[in-house]
Short mmCIF file of N, CA and C and ligand atoms in Angstrom, two decimals:
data_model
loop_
_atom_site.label_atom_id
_atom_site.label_comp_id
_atom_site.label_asym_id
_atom_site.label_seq_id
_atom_site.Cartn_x
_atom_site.Cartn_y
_atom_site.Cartn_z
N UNK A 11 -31.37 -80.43 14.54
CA UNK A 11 -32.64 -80.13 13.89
C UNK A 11 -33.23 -78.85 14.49
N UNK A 12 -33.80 -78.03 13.46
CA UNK A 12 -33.94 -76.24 14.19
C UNK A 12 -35.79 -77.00 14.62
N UNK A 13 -36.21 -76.40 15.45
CA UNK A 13 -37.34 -76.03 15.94
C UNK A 13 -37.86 -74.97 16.29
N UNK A 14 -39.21 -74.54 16.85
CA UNK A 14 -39.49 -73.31 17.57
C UNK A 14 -38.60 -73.07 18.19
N UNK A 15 -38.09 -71.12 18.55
CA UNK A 15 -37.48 -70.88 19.51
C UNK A 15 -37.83 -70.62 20.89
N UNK A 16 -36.82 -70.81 21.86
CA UNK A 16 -37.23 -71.43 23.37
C UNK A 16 -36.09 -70.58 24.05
N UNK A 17 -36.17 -70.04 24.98
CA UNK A 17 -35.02 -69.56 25.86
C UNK A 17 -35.67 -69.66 27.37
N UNK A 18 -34.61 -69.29 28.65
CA UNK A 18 -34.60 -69.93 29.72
C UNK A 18 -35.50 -68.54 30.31
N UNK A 19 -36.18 -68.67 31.54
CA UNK A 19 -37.20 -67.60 31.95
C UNK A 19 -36.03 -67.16 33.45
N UNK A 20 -35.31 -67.73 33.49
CA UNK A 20 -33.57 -67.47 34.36
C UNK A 20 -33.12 -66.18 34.14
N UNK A 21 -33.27 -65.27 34.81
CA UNK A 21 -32.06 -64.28 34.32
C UNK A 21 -30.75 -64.53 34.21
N UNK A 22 -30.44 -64.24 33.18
CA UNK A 22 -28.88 -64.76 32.95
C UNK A 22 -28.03 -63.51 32.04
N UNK A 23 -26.67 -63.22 32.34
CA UNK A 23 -25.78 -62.26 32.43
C UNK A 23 -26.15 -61.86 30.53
N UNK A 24 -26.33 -63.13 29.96
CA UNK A 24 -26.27 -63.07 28.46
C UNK A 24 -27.32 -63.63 28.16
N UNK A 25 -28.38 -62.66 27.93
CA UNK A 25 -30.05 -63.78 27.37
C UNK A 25 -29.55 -64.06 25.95
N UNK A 26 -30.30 -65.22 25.74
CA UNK A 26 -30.06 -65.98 24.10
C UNK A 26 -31.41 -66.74 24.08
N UNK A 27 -31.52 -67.06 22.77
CA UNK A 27 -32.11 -67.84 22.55
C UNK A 27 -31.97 -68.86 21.87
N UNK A 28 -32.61 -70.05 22.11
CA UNK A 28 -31.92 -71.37 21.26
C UNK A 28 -33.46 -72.14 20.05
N UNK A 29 -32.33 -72.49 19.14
CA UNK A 29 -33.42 -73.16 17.95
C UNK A 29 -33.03 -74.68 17.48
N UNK A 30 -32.13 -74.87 18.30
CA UNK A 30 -31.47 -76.19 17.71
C UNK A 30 -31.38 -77.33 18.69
N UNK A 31 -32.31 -77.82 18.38
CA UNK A 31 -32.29 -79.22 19.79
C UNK A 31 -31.01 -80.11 19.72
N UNK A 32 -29.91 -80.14 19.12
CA UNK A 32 -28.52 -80.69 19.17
C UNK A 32 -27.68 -79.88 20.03
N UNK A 33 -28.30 -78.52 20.62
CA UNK A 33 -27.60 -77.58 21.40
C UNK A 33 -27.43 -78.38 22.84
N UNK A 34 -26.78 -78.32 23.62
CA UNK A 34 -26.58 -78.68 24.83
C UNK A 34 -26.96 -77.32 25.62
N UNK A 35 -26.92 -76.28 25.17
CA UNK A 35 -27.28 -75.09 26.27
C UNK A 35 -28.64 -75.15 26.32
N UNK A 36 -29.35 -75.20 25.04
CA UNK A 36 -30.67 -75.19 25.13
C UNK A 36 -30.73 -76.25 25.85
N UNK A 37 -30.19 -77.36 25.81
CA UNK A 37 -31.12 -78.62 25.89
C UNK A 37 -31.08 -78.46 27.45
N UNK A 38 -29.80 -78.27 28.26
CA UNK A 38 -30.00 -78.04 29.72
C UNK A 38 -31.01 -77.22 30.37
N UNK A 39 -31.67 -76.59 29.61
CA UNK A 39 -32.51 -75.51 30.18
C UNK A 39 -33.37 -76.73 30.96
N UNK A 40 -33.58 -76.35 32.17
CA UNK A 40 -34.86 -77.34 32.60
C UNK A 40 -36.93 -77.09 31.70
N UNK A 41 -37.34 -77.96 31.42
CA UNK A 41 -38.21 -77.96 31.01
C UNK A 41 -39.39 -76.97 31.33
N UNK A 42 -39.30 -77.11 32.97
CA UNK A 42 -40.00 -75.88 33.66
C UNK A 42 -39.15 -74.86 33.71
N UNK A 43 -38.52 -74.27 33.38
CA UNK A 43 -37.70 -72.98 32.80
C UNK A 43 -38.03 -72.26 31.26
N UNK A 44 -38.61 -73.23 30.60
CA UNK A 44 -38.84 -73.33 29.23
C UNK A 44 -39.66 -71.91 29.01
N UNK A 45 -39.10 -71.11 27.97
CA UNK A 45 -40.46 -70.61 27.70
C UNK A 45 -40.01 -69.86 25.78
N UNK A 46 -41.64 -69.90 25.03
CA UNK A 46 -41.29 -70.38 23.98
C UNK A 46 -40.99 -68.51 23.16
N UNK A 47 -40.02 -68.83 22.26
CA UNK A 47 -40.44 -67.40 21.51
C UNK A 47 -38.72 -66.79 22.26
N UNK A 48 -38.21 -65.56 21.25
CA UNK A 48 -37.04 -64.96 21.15
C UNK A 48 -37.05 -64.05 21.99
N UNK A 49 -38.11 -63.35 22.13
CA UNK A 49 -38.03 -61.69 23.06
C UNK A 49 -37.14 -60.56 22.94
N UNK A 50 -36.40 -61.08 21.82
CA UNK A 50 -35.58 -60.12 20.77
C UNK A 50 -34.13 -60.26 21.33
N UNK A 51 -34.03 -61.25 21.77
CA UNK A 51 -32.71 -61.81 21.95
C UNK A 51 -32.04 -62.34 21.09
N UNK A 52 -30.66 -61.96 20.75
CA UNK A 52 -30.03 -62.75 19.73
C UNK A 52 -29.27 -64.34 20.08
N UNK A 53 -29.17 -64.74 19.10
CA UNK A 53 -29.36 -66.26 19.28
C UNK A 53 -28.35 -66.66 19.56
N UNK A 54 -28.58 -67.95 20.70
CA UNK A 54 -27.12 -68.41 20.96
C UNK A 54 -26.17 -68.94 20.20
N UNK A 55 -24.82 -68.78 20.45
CA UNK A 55 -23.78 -68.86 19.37
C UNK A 55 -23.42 -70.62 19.39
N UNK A 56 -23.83 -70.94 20.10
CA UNK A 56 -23.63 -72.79 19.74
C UNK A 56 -24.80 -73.00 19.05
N UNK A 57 -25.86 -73.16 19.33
CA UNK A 57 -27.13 -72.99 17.96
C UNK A 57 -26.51 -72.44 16.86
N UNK A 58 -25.85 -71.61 16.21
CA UNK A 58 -25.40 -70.40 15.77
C UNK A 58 -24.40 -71.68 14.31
N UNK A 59 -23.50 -71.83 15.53
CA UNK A 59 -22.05 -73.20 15.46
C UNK A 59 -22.99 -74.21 14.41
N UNK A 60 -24.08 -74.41 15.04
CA UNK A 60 -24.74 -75.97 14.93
C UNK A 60 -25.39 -75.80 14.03
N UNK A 61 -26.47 -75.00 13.09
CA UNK A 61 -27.27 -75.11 12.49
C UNK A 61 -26.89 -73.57 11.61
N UNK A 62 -26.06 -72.22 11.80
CA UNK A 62 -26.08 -71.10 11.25
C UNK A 62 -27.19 -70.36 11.69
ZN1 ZN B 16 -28.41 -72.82 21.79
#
């Protein structure tokens, strides 16, 4: 199911962002990591897999 987008406040080698709460990448993000909105990151490719 797509929702608001959310990505991790982590620097990470490949920023993404996730829209699909069936994602497991998103979903690992810890909660306090959370933060809401794209920042012009393109979207992660398992979200991508999961929903288009
Ligand atoms: Zn994702």
């Amino acid at each position: 199911m797509k929702r608001a987008p959310w990505h991790t406040k982590v620097p990470t080698k490949h920023p993404v962002y996730h829209e699909e709460t069936r994602c497991t990448l998103g979903d690992n993000i810890e909660s306090y990591n959370r933060v809401p909105g794209t920042t012009g990151r393109p979207k992660c490719p398992l979200c991508r897999s999961i929903s288009g």
